PDB file of C-alpha atoms and ligand atoms in Angstrom:
ATOM      1  CA  MET J   1      44.691 -10.318  22.061  1.00 64.00           C
ATOM      2  CA  SER J   2      43.957  -9.367  18.513  1.00 92.00           C
ATOM      3  CA  TYR J   3      43.718 -13.310  16.412  1.00 98.00           C
ATOM      4  CA  ILE J   4      44.718 -14.709  13.123  1.00 98.00           C
ATOM      5  CA  GLY J   5      44.399 -17.437  12.506  1.00 98.00           C
ATOM      6  CA  ARG J   6      44.671 -19.666   9.297  1.00 98.00           C
ATOM      7  CA  PHE J   7      44.403 -22.974   7.146  1.00 98.00           C
ATOM      8  CA  ALA J   8      47.118 -24.460   5.370  1.00 98.00           C
ATOM      9  CA  PRO J   9      46.564 -26.798   3.034  1.00 97.00           C
ATOM     10  CA  SER J  10      49.646 -28.761   0.865  1.00 96.00           C
ATOM     11  CA  PRO J  11      47.802 -28.815  -2.884  1.00 97.00           C
ATOM     12  CA  THR J  12      48.986 -32.350  -3.442  1.00 94.00           C
ATOM     13  CA  GLY J  13      45.188 -32.519  -4.961  1.00 94.00           C
ATOM     14  CA  PRO J  14      41.711 -31.087  -4.129  1.00 95.00           C
ATOM     15  CA  LEU J  15      39.932 -30.680  -1.390  1.00 95.00           C
ATOM     16  CA  HIS J  16      38.567 -33.732   0.573  1.00 93.00           C
ATOM     17  CA  ALA J  17      36.133 -34.004   3.110  1.00 91.00           C
ATOM     18  CA  GLY J  18      39.438 -34.081   6.202  1.00 91.00           C
ATOM     19  CA  SER J  19      41.038 -31.505   4.681  1.00 94.00           C
ATOM     20  CA  LEU J  20      37.305 -28.973   4.494  1.00 96.00           C
ATOM     21  CA  LEU J  21      37.481 -30.841   8.309  1.00 96.00           C
ATOM     22  CA  ALA J  22      40.173 -28.693   9.371  1.00 97.00           C
ATOM     23  CA  ALA J  23      39.623 -25.393   7.558  1.00 98.00           C
ATOM     24  CA  LEU J  24      36.106 -25.336   8.864  1.00 98.00           C
ATOM     25  CA  ALA J  25      37.321 -25.883  11.896  1.00 98.00           C
ATOM     26  CA  SER J  26      40.503 -23.561  12.191  1.00 98.00           C
ATOM     27  CA  TRP J  27      37.389 -20.803   9.945  1.00 98.00           C
ATOM     28  CA  LEU J  28      34.953 -21.544  12.853  1.00 98.00           C
ATOM     29  CA  ASP J  29      37.055 -20.587  15.619  1.00 98.00           C
ATOM     30  CA  ALA J  30      38.329 -17.332  14.144  1.00 98.00           C
ATOM     31  CA  ARG J  31      34.523 -15.927  13.465  1.00 97.00           C
ATOM     32  CA  ALA J  32      34.232 -17.418  17.139  1.00 96.00           C
ATOM     33  CA  HIS J  33      36.595 -15.231  18.195  1.00 96.00           C
ATOM     34  CA  GLY J  34      36.247 -12.228  15.973  1.00 96.00           C
ATOM     35  CA  GLY J  35      39.700 -13.032  14.581  1.00 98.00           C
ATOM     36  CA  GLN J  36      40.687 -13.314  10.928  1.00 98.00           C
ATOM     37  CA  TRP J  37      40.899 -15.883   8.956  1.00 98.00           C
ATOM     38  CA  LEU J  38      44.089 -16.875   6.460  1.00 98.00           C
ATOM     39  CA  VAL J  39      44.929 -19.074   3.599  1.00 98.00           C
ATOM     40  CA  ARG J  40      48.192 -20.558   3.145  1.00 98.00           C
ATOM     41  CA  ILE J  41      48.993 -23.125  -0.096  1.00 98.00           C
ATOM     42  CA  GLU J  42      52.039 -25.300   1.457  1.00 98.00           C
ATOM     43  CA  ASP J  43      54.245 -26.170  -1.535  1.00 97.00           C
ATOM     44  CA  VAL J  44      57.216 -26.718  -0.365  1.00 94.00           C
ATOM     45  CA  ASP J  45      57.417 -30.311  -1.993  1.00 90.00           C
ATOM     46  CA  LYS J  46      57.055 -29.745  -5.138  1.00 89.00           C
ATOM     47  CA  PRO J  47      57.274 -33.038  -6.769  1.00 90.00           C
ATOM     48  CA  ARG J  48      54.096 -34.014  -4.312  1.00 91.00           C
ATOM     49  CA  CYS J  49      52.071 -30.721  -5.795  1.00 95.00           C
ATOM     50  CA  LYS J  50      49.195 -31.640  -8.196  1.00 95.00           C
ATOM     51  CA  PRO J  51      49.365 -28.856 -11.147  1.00 96.00           C
ATOM     52  CA  GLY J  52      46.043 -26.782 -10.602  1.00 97.00           C
ATOM     53  CA  ALA J  53      45.256 -28.497  -6.867  1.00 97.00           C
ATOM     54  CA  ASP J  54      45.817 -24.526  -5.193  1.00 98.00           C
ATOM     55  CA  ARG J  55      43.543 -23.066  -7.531  1.00 98.00           C
ATOM     56  CA  GLU J  56      40.833 -26.288  -6.781  1.00 97.00           C
ATOM     57  CA  ILE J  57      41.626 -26.414  -3.086  1.00 97.00           C
ATOM     58  CA  LEU J  58      40.866 -21.897  -3.181  1.00 98.00           C
ATOM     59  CA  ARG J  59      37.938 -21.551  -5.295  1.00 98.00           C
ATOM     60  CA  GLN J  60      36.550 -25.226  -3.248  1.00 97.00           C
ATOM     61  CA  LEU J  61      36.918 -22.975  -0.444  1.00 98.00           C
ATOM     62  CA  ALA J  62      34.947 -20.225  -1.720  1.00 98.00           C
ATOM     63  CA  GLU J  63      31.586 -22.192  -2.916  1.00 98.00           C
ATOM     64  CA  CYS J  64      31.870 -23.520   1.034  1.00 98.00           C
ATOM     65  CA  GLY J  65      31.801 -19.964   2.083  1.00 98.00           C
ATOM     66  CA  LEU J  66      35.287 -19.879   3.561  1.00 98.00           C
ATOM     67  CA  ILE J  67      37.120 -16.740   2.406  1.00 98.00           C
ATOM     68  CA  PRO J  68      40.194 -15.473   3.206  1.00 98.00           C
ATOM     69  CA  ASP J  69      40.808 -12.144   4.587  1.00 98.00           C
ATOM     70  CA  ALA J  70      44.402 -11.230   3.570  1.00 97.00           C
ATOM     71  CA  PRO J  71      45.766 -12.128  -0.519  1.00 97.00           C
ATOM     72  CA  VAL J  72      46.969 -16.058  -0.171  1.00 98.00           C
ATOM     73  CA  LEU J  73      50.693 -16.609   0.864  1.00 98.00           C
ATOM     74  CA  TRP J  74      52.446 -19.782  -1.946  1.00 98.00           C
ATOM     75  CA  GLN J  75      55.359 -21.565   0.375  1.00 98.00           C
ATOM     76  CA  SER J  76      56.470 -21.698  -3.275  1.00 96.00           C
ATOM     77  CA  GLN J  77      57.732 -17.817  -2.829  1.00 96.00           C
ATOM     78  CA  ARG J  78      58.756 -17.909   0.242  1.00 97.00           C
ATOM     79  CA  GLY J  79      62.783 -19.174  -0.221  1.00 95.00           C
ATOM     80  CA  PRO J  80      64.258 -15.709   0.985  1.00 97.00           C
ATOM     81  CA  ALA J  81      62.648 -15.603   4.080  1.00 98.00           C
ATOM     82  CA  TYR J  82      63.587 -19.607   4.714  1.00 97.00           C
ATOM     83  CA  GLN J  83      66.554 -18.845   3.591  1.00 96.00           C
ATOM     84  CA  SER J  84      66.985 -16.010   6.072  1.00 97.00           C
ATOM     85  CA  ALA J  85      66.100 -18.009   8.814  1.00 98.00           C
ATOM     86  CA  LEU J  86      68.700 -20.791   8.446  1.00 97.00           C
ATOM     87  CA  ASP J  87      71.224 -18.491   7.963  1.00 97.00           C
ATOM     88  CA  SER J  88      70.008 -16.941  10.993  1.00 98.00           C
ATOM     89  CA  LEU J  89      70.358 -20.897  13.504  1.00 98.00           C
ATOM     90  CA  LEU J  90      73.840 -21.402  11.379  1.00 97.00           C
ATOM     91  CA  VAL J  91      75.062 -18.219  13.016  1.00 97.00           C
ATOM     92  CA  ASN J  92      73.926 -18.678  16.463  1.00 97.00           C
ATOM     93  CA  ASN J  93      75.280 -22.518  16.098  1.00 97.00           C
ATOM     94  CA  ARG J  94      71.578 -23.461  16.500  1.00 97.00           C
ATOM     95  CA  ALA J  95      72.045 -25.516  13.190  1.00 98.00           C
ATOM     96  CA  TYR J  96      74.623 -27.325  11.177  1.00 97.00           C
ATOM     97  CA  ALA J  97      75.431 -28.757   7.882  1.00 96.00           C
ATOM     98  CA  CYS J  98      75.041 -32.812   7.533  1.00 97.00           C
ATOM     99  CA  ALA J  99      76.181 -35.831   5.440  1.00 96.00           C
ATOM    100  CA  CYS J 100      74.372 -38.346   6.213  1.00 95.00           C
ATOM    101  CA  SER J 101      72.227 -40.764   4.098  1.00 92.00           C
ATOM    102  CA  LYS J 102      69.817 -42.308   5.097  1.00 90.00           C
ATOM    103  CA  SER J 103      71.702 -45.790   4.947  1.00 92.00           C
ATOM    104  CA  GLU J 104      74.244 -44.113   6.923  1.00 93.00           C
ATOM    105  CA  ILE J 105      71.691 -42.861   9.906  1.00 94.00           C
ATOM    106  CA  ASP J 106      71.050 -47.148  10.283  1.00 93.00           C
ATOM    107  CA  GLN J 107      74.056 -48.197   9.867  1.00 94.00           C
ATOM    108  CA  VAL J 108      75.028 -45.824  13.418  1.00 93.00           C
ATOM    109  CA  LEU J 109      71.879 -47.102  15.405  1.00 94.00           C
ATOM    110  CA  ARG J 110      71.924 -50.364  14.121  1.00 92.00           C
ATOM    111  CA  SER J 111      76.052 -49.995  15.668  1.00 93.00           C
ATOM    112  CA  ARG J 112      74.050 -48.507  18.971  1.00 91.00           C
ATOM    113  CA  GLY J 113      72.010 -52.022  18.867  1.00 86.00           C
ATOM    114  CA  LEU J 114      68.860 -50.108  18.021  1.00 86.00           C
ATOM    115  CA  MET J 115      66.374 -52.411  16.308  1.00 83.00           C
ATOM    116  CA  LEU J 116      65.106 -50.542  13.193  1.00 84.00           C
ATOM    117  CA  ARG J 117      61.623 -50.983  11.564  1.00 84.00           C
ATOM    118  CA  ARG J 118      60.720 -49.879   8.323  1.00 83.00           C
ATOM    119  CA  GLY J 119      58.928 -46.406   8.439  1.00 79.00           C
ATOM    120  CA  GLU J 120      59.790 -45.784  11.960  1.00 83.00           C
ATOM    121  CA  GLU J 121      60.922 -42.577  12.433  1.00 84.00           C
ATOM    122  CA  ARG J 122      64.758 -42.234  13.377  1.00 89.00           C
ATOM    123  CA  VAL J 123      66.344 -40.771  15.753  1.00 95.00           C
ATOM    124  CA  TYR J 124      69.687 -38.993  14.259  1.00 96.00           C
ATOM    125  CA  PRO J 125      72.156 -39.545  16.140  1.00 95.00           C
ATOM    126  CA  GLY J 126      74.305 -36.238  16.422  1.00 95.00           C
ATOM    127  CA  THR J 127      76.943 -37.761  13.708  1.00 95.00           C
ATOM    128  CA  CYS J 128      77.821 -34.746  11.973  1.00 97.00           C
ATOM    129  CA  SER J 129      76.861 -32.158  15.282  1.00 96.00           C
ATOM    130  CA  VAL J 130      80.144 -32.345  15.845  1.00 96.00           C
ATOM    131  CA  GLY J 131      81.248 -31.434  11.843  1.00 95.00           C
ATOM    132  CA  LEU J 132      81.020 -32.996   9.260  1.00 94.00           C
ATOM    133  CA  GLY J 133      84.976 -34.690   8.757  1.00 90.00           C
ATOM    134  CA  GLY J 134      85.836 -33.452   5.188  1.00 93.00           C
ATOM    135  CA  ARG J 135      82.323 -35.097   3.600  1.00 93.00           C
ATOM    136  CA  GLN J 136      80.098 -32.851   1.519  1.00 92.00           C
ATOM    137  CA  PRO J 137      76.490 -31.481   3.077  1.00 93.00           C
ATOM    138  CA  ARG J 138      73.751 -33.340   2.162  1.00 94.00           C
ATOM    139  CA  ALA J 139      70.728 -31.280   4.432  1.00 96.00           C
ATOM    140  CA  TRP J 140      70.816 -28.912   7.550  1.00 97.00           C
ATOM    141  CA  ARG J 141      69.896 -29.490  10.504  1.00 98.00           C
ATOM    142  CA  LEU J 142      68.092 -27.695  13.660  1.00 98.00           C
ATOM    143  CA  ARG J 143      70.511 -28.073  17.326  1.00 98.00           C
ATOM    144  CA  LEU J 144      68.497 -28.980  19.751  1.00 97.00           C
ATOM    145  CA  PRO J 145      69.258 -27.778  23.308  1.00 94.00           C
ATOM    146  CA  GLU J 146      70.213 -29.898  26.080  1.00 86.00           C
ATOM    147  CA  PRO J 147      67.746 -32.606  26.943  1.00 79.00           C
ATOM    148  CA  ALA J 148      66.233 -30.387  29.388  1.00 82.00           C
ATOM    149  CA  GLY J 149      65.274 -27.612  26.886  1.00 83.00           C
ATOM    150  CA  ALA J 150      64.433 -30.765  24.120  1.00 93.00           C
ATOM    151  CA  ARG J 151      61.535 -31.163  26.473  1.00 95.00           C
ATOM    152  CA  VAL J 152      58.534 -29.454  25.500  1.00 97.00           C
ATOM    153  CA  HIS J 153      54.811 -28.573  26.808  1.00 97.00           C
ATOM    154  CA  TRP J 154      52.198 -27.248  25.189  1.00 97.00           C
ATOM    155  CA  GLU J 155      48.125 -26.707  26.857  1.00 96.00           C
ATOM    156  CA  ASP J 156      45.626 -28.344  22.950  1.00 97.00           C
ATOM    157  CA  GLY J 157      43.053 -26.563  22.729  1.00 94.00           C
ATOM    158  CA  ARG J 158      41.126 -29.917  22.660  1.00 93.00           C
ATOM    159  CA  LEU J 159      44.279 -33.045  23.377  1.00 95.00           C
ATOM    160  CA  GLY J 160      44.803 -31.212  26.559  1.00 95.00           C
ATOM    161  CA  ALA J 161      48.667 -31.332  28.527  1.00 97.00           C
ATOM    162  CA  GLN J 162      51.163 -32.220  26.203  1.00 97.00           C
ATOM    163  CA  THR J 163      54.670 -33.227  26.387  1.00 97.00           C
ATOM    164  CA  GLU J 164      57.147 -34.557  23.980  1.00 97.00           C
ATOM    165  CA  GLN J 165      61.188 -35.357  24.381  1.00 96.00           C
ATOM    166  CA  VAL J 166      62.295 -34.166  21.101  1.00 96.00           C
ATOM    167  CA  ASP J 167      65.730 -35.575  21.186  1.00 95.00           C
ATOM    168  CA  GLN J 168      64.728 -39.146  21.951  1.00 93.00           C
ATOM    169  CA  THR J 169      61.455 -39.157  19.806  1.00 94.00           C
ATOM    170  CA  VAL J 170      63.208 -37.405  16.773  1.00 95.00           C
ATOM    171  CA  GLY J 171      66.605 -35.406  17.723  1.00 96.00           C
ATOM    172  CA  ASP J 172      68.605 -32.815  15.970  1.00 97.00           C
ATOM    173  CA  PHE J 173      65.729 -32.475  12.637  1.00 97.00           C
ATOM    174  CA  VAL J 174      65.993 -31.603   9.544  1.00 96.00           C
ATOM    175  CA  LEU J 175      66.083 -27.572   8.344  1.00 98.00           C
ATOM    176  CA  LYS J 176      66.101 -28.485   4.665  1.00 96.00           C
ATOM    177  CA  ARG J 177      66.373 -31.505   3.457  1.00 86.00           C
ATOM    178  CA  ALA J 178      69.172 -32.972   1.002  1.00 75.00           C
ATOM    179  CA  ASP J 179      66.736 -33.331  -2.104  1.00 75.00           C
ATOM    180  CA  GLY J 180      66.309 -29.322  -2.353  1.00 83.00           C
ATOM    181  CA  PRO J 181      63.246 -29.136  -0.745  1.00 91.00           C
ATOM    182  CA  TRP J 182      62.690 -26.795   2.558  1.00 96.00           C
ATOM    183  CA  ALA J 183      61.485 -28.967   4.994  1.00 96.00           C
ATOM    184  CA  TYR J 184      58.018 -28.299   6.412  1.00 96.00           C
ATOM    185  CA  GLN J 185      58.474 -27.577  10.322  1.00 97.00           C
ATOM    186  CA  LEU J 186      61.321 -24.495   9.435  1.00 98.00           C
ATOM    187  CA  ALA J 187      58.551 -23.549   6.345  1.00 98.00           C
ATOM    188  CA  VAL J 188      55.225 -23.280   8.709  1.00 98.00           C
ATOM    189  CA  VAL J 189      57.414 -21.729  11.558  1.00 98.00           C
ATOM    190  CA  VAL J 190      58.889 -18.627   9.437  1.00 98.00           C
ATOM    191  CA  ASP J 191      55.316 -18.449   8.020  1.00 98.00           C
ATOM    192  CA  ASP J 192      52.980 -18.805  11.384  1.00 98.00           C
ATOM    193  CA  ALA J 193      55.303 -16.068  12.888  1.00 98.00           C
ATOM    194  CA  ALA J 194      55.161 -13.965   9.270  1.00 98.00           C
ATOM    195  CA  GLN J 195      51.329 -13.972   9.166  1.00 98.00           C
ATOM    196  CA  GLY J 196      50.932 -12.942  12.887  1.00 98.00           C
ATOM    197  CA  VAL J 197      49.049 -15.857  13.421  1.00 98.00           C
ATOM    198  CA  SER J 198      48.154 -16.374  16.895  1.00 98.00           C
ATOM    199  CA  HIS J 199      45.830 -19.487  16.723  1.00 98.00           C
ATOM    200  CA  VAL J 200      46.822 -22.875  15.133  1.00 98.00           C
ATOM    201  CA  VAL J 201      43.534 -24.950  14.420  1.00 98.00           C
ATOM    202  CA  ARG J 202      44.518 -28.235  12.521  1.00 98.00           C
ATOM    203  CA  GLY J 203      44.090 -32.010  12.143  1.00 96.00           C
ATOM    204  CA  GLU J 204      45.554 -34.591  14.631  1.00 95.00           C
ATOM    205  CA  ASP J 205      48.154 -35.841  12.669  1.00 94.00           C
ATOM    206  CA  MET J 206      50.018 -32.518  13.229  1.00 96.00           C
ATOM    207  CA  ALA J 207      50.467 -32.552  16.777  1.00 97.00           C
ATOM    208  CA  ALA J 208      52.829 -34.640  16.085  1.00 96.00           C
ATOM    209  CA  SER J 209      55.172 -31.759  14.891  1.00 97.00           C
ATOM    210  CA  THR J 210      54.472 -29.415  17.455  1.00 98.00           C
ATOM    211  CA  ALA J 211      57.091 -29.716  19.569  1.00 98.00           C
ATOM    212  CA  ARG J 212      59.391 -29.078  16.965  1.00 98.00           C
ATOM    213  CA  GLN J 213      57.295 -26.286  16.048  1.00 98.00           C
ATOM    214  CA  ILE J 214      58.014 -25.128  19.061  1.00 98.00           C
ATOM    215  CA  LEU J 215      61.372 -25.511  19.321  1.00 98.00           C
ATOM    216  CA  LEU J 216      62.318 -23.962  16.592  1.00 98.00           C
ATOM    217  CA  GLN J 217      60.196 -20.848  17.227  1.00 98.00           C
ATOM    218  CA  ARG J 218      62.640 -20.491  20.393  1.00 97.00           C
ATOM    219  CA  ALA J 219      65.506 -20.777  18.352  1.00 97.00           C
ATOM    220  CA  LEU J 220      64.541 -18.195  16.017  1.00 98.00           C
ATOM    221  CA  GLU J 221      62.748 -15.979  18.956  1.00 98.00           C
ATOM    222  CA  LEU J 222      59.525 -16.187  17.187  1.00 98.00           C
ATOM    223  CA  PRO J 223      56.165 -16.374  19.067  1.00 98.00           C
ATOM    224  CA  THR J 224      54.499 -20.242  19.767  1.00 98.00           C
ATOM    225  CA  PRO J 225      50.744 -19.513  18.783  1.00 98.00           C
ATOM    226  CA  ILE J 226      48.045 -21.438  20.758  1.00 97.00           C
ATOM    227  CA  TYR J 227      47.337 -24.947  19.539  1.00 98.00           C
ATOM    228  CA  HIS J 228      43.847 -26.932  19.040  1.00 97.00           C
ATOM    229  CA  HIS J 229      44.438 -30.842  17.005  1.00 97.00           C
ATOM    230  CA  ILE J 230      41.027 -31.980  15.734  1.00 96.00           C
ATOM    231  CA  ALA J 231      40.204 -35.405  15.343  1.00 92.00           C
ATOM    232  CA  LEU J 232      40.554 -36.804  12.199  1.00 86.00           C
ATOM    233  CA  LEU J 233      38.713 -38.729   9.610  1.00 81.00           C
ATOM    234  CA  HIS J 234      39.142 -42.734   8.726  1.00 77.00           C
ATOM    235  CA  ASP J 235      38.012 -44.133   6.112  1.00 72.00           C
ATOM    236  CA  ALA J 236      35.504 -47.549   6.431  1.00 70.00           C
ATOM    237  CA  GLN J 237      39.577 -49.486   6.788  1.00 73.00           C
ATOM    238  CA  GLY J 238      40.100 -47.319  10.536  1.00 73.00           C
ATOM    239  CA  ARG J 239      42.950 -45.201   8.581  1.00 74.00           C
ATOM    240  CA  LYS J 240      43.308 -41.695   8.040  1.00 71.00           C
ATOM    241  CA  LEU J 241      41.507 -39.770   5.313  1.00 69.00           C
ATOM    242  CA  SER J 242      43.742 -38.375   2.774  1.00 71.00           C
ATOM    243  CA  LYS J 243      44.724 -37.352  -0.894  1.00 63.00           C
ATOM    244  CA  GLN J 244      47.382 -40.464  -0.672  1.00 62.00           C
ATOM    245  CA  ASN J 245      44.599 -42.865   0.069  1.00 62.00           C
ATOM    246  CA  GLY J 246      42.059 -41.778  -2.470  1.00 58.00           C
ATOM    247  CA  ALA J 247      39.826 -39.621  -0.164  1.00 67.00           C
ATOM    248  CA  GLU J 248      37.522 -39.047  -2.931  1.00 75.00           C
ATOM    249  CA  SER J 249      37.248 -34.997  -3.908  1.00 79.00           C
ATOM    250  CA  LEU J 250      34.905 -33.247  -2.358  1.00 88.00           C
ATOM    251  CA  MET J 251      31.590 -31.110  -3.977  1.00 92.00           C
ATOM    252  CA  PRO J 252      31.467 -28.009  -2.660  1.00 94.00           C
ATOM    253  CA  GLY J 253      29.019 -26.170  -0.923  1.00 96.00           C
ATOM    254  CA  TYR J 254      25.764 -26.618   1.342  1.00 97.00           C
ATOM    255  CA  ALA J 255      26.253 -30.214   1.957  1.00 96.00           C
ATOM    256  CA  ALA J 256      29.395 -30.802   2.474  1.00 96.00           C
ATOM    257  CA  VAL J 257      29.269 -27.862   4.693  1.00 97.00           C
ATOM    258  CA  ARG J 258      26.492 -29.370   6.171  1.00 97.00           C
ATOM    259  CA  ASP J 259      27.818 -32.736   6.678  1.00 95.00           C
ATOM    260  CA  ALA J 260      31.162 -31.398   8.201  1.00 96.00           C
ATOM    261  CA  ILE J 261      29.538 -28.828  11.166  1.00 97.00           C
ATOM    262  CA  ARG J 262      27.975 -32.825  11.801  1.00 96.00           C
ATOM    263  CA  THR J 263      31.482 -34.358  12.354  1.00 94.00           C
ATOM    264  CA  LEU J 264      32.505 -32.077  14.026  1.00 95.00           C
ATOM    265  CA  GLY J 265      30.275 -32.730  16.767  1.00 94.00           C
ATOM    266  CA  LEU J 266      27.537 -29.439  16.247  1.00 96.00           C
ATOM    267  CA  THR J 267      24.261 -29.571  14.604  1.00 97.00           C
ATOM    268  CA  PRO J 268      23.700 -28.062  12.186  1.00 97.00           C
ATOM    269  CA  ALA J 269      20.364 -25.106  11.188  1.00 97.00           C
ATOM    270  CA  GLY J 270      19.904 -22.701   8.397  1.00 96.00           C
ATOM    271  CA  THR J 271      18.376 -23.080   5.280  1.00 96.00           C
ATOM    272  CA  THR J 272      21.356 -21.393   3.236  1.00 97.00           C
ATOM    273  CA  LEU J 273      25.147 -22.062   3.611  1.00 97.00           C
ATOM    274  CA  GLY J 274      25.293 -17.966   5.565  1.00 97.00           C
ATOM    275  CA  GLU J 275      22.758 -19.116   8.017  1.00 98.00           C
ATOM    276  CA  LEU J 276      25.173 -22.731   8.420  1.00 98.00           C
ATOM    277  CA  LEU J 277      28.294 -21.289   9.023  1.00 98.00           C
ATOM    278  CA  GLU J 278      26.984 -18.284  11.533  1.00 98.00           C
ATOM    279  CA  HIS J 279      24.873 -20.632  13.420  1.00 98.00           C
ATOM    280  CA  ALA J 280      27.853 -23.448  13.469  1.00 98.00           C
ATOM    281  CA  LYS J 281      29.922 -20.091  14.271  1.00 97.00           C
ATOM    282  CA  ARG J 282      27.895 -19.882  17.791  1.00 97.00           C
ATOM    283  CA  GLN J 283      27.632 -23.421  18.901  1.00 97.00           C
ATOM    284  CA  TRP J 284      31.468 -23.389  18.182  1.00 96.00           C
ATOM    285  CA  LEU J 285      31.829 -20.203  20.625  1.00 94.00           C
ATOM    286  CA  ALA J 286      29.226 -21.906  23.072  1.00 94.00           C
ATOM    287  CA  ARG J 287      31.171 -25.077  23.388  1.00 90.00           C
ATOM    288  CA  GLN J 288      34.498 -23.753  24.014  1.00 84.00           C
ATOM    289  CA  HIS J 289      33.308 -21.529  26.219  1.00 83.00           C
ATOM    290  CA  GLN J 290      31.539 -24.864  28.318  1.00 83.00           C
ATOM    291  CA  ALA J 291      34.915 -26.209  27.858  1.00 78.00           C
ATOM    292  CA  THR J 292      36.806 -23.714  29.118  1.00 75.00           C
ATOM    293  CA  SER J 293      34.819 -23.198  32.815  1.00 76.00           C
ATOM    294  CA  SER J 294      34.784 -26.680  33.050  1.00 73.00           C
ATOM    295  CA  LEU J 295      38.689 -27.072  32.820  1.00 68.00           C
ATOM    296  CA  SER J 296      38.947 -23.485  35.365  1.00 71.00           C
ATOM    297  CA  ALA J 297      36.344 -25.981  37.277  1.00 74.00           C
ATOM    298  CA  ARG J 298      38.813 -28.561  37.833  1.00 70.00           C
ATOM    299  CA  ARG J 299      41.574 -26.537  38.470  1.00 69.00           C
ATOM    300  CA  GLU J 300      40.094 -24.623  41.151  1.00 72.00           C
ATOM    301  CA  ARG J 301      39.160 -28.123  42.674  1.00 70.00           C
ATOM    302  CA  ARG J 302      42.566 -29.574  42.852  1.00 64.00           C
TER     303      ARG J 302
HETATM  304  N1  LIG D   1      50.095 -28.697   5.267  1.00 53.26           N
HETATM  305  C1  LIG D   1      49.775 -28.977   6.185  1.00 53.26           C
HETATM  306  C2  LIG D   1      48.600 -30.471   5.288  1.00 53.26           C
HETATM  307  O1  LIG D   1      48.678 -29.797   4.184  1.00 53.26           O
HETATM  308  C3  LIG D   1      49.135 -28.784   7.199  1.00 53.26           C
HETATM  309  C4  LIG D   1      50.304 -27.895   8.045  1.00 53.26           C
HETATM  310  C5  LIG D   1      49.639 -27.335   9.070  1.00 53.26           C
HETATM  311  O2  LIG D   1      48.158 -26.626   9.085  1.00 53.26           O
HETATM  312  O3  LIG D   1      50.483 -26.912   9.838  1.00 53.26           O
HETATM  313  O4  LIG D   1      48.580 -31.509   5.948  1.00 53.26           O
END
């Protein structure tokens, strides 16, 4: 099988220690499998993007020795591809327009006796799945398959067997938002397929999106990549290290890569950046082999 991996940062700020980890892990996995490694700038949500952060991320990656094998893809230029995916879902009755505001959704859920907590994911109650009732569309949603079809299983390279019943966790989810931009889920699925991505290695926070992405792949008849979610870096307060909670921009180069290799549980070796990366690649491969053989030994024992 030919291997294509990718790193897909949102340019909300420069690379930091946490995002370098995802970049490095995806690069190591691609290189360990003799595959290609791509970079995609996920700038669909313009208000959240910081001008110039995309170029800065690419520069930082290059200084860490992580150079993509194909031209970088910017999601902000992919509108027509997302539109044609949405159109085909609409034609097949796998998507529908939704007129509900957040407060209307909450009202319906409360009327069904649900306790709602602030910041908690709302399971869309399906109000507009039978029509807009003359209201104006504010968003477009995926129509989930019947409950059995909304149950998704996948085997994660690090987390093992995963299951999510998407009708109970999020319900019919948004593909294009009321305020204009394409939803992350749709953009990722369309682009992973367009770029021929076979393996997705990314941070564990993205595991919560994987089942939705698999359902979208099925609805669009696109292949499902192999997923591997790596452990996240946390700050001193135990929060996920992110641009939102002030993770510092990274000073790219040898020391940053050495530290990231260590955080991935590997032993850095080598006096140049090239040697560091080459050595880490061999260790990553050996570790993957170990994980696969202990998994098959466990399966045989069962
Ligand atoms: N763009 C997402 C982020 O920067 C990552 C998406 C993905 O890897 O699928 O958090």
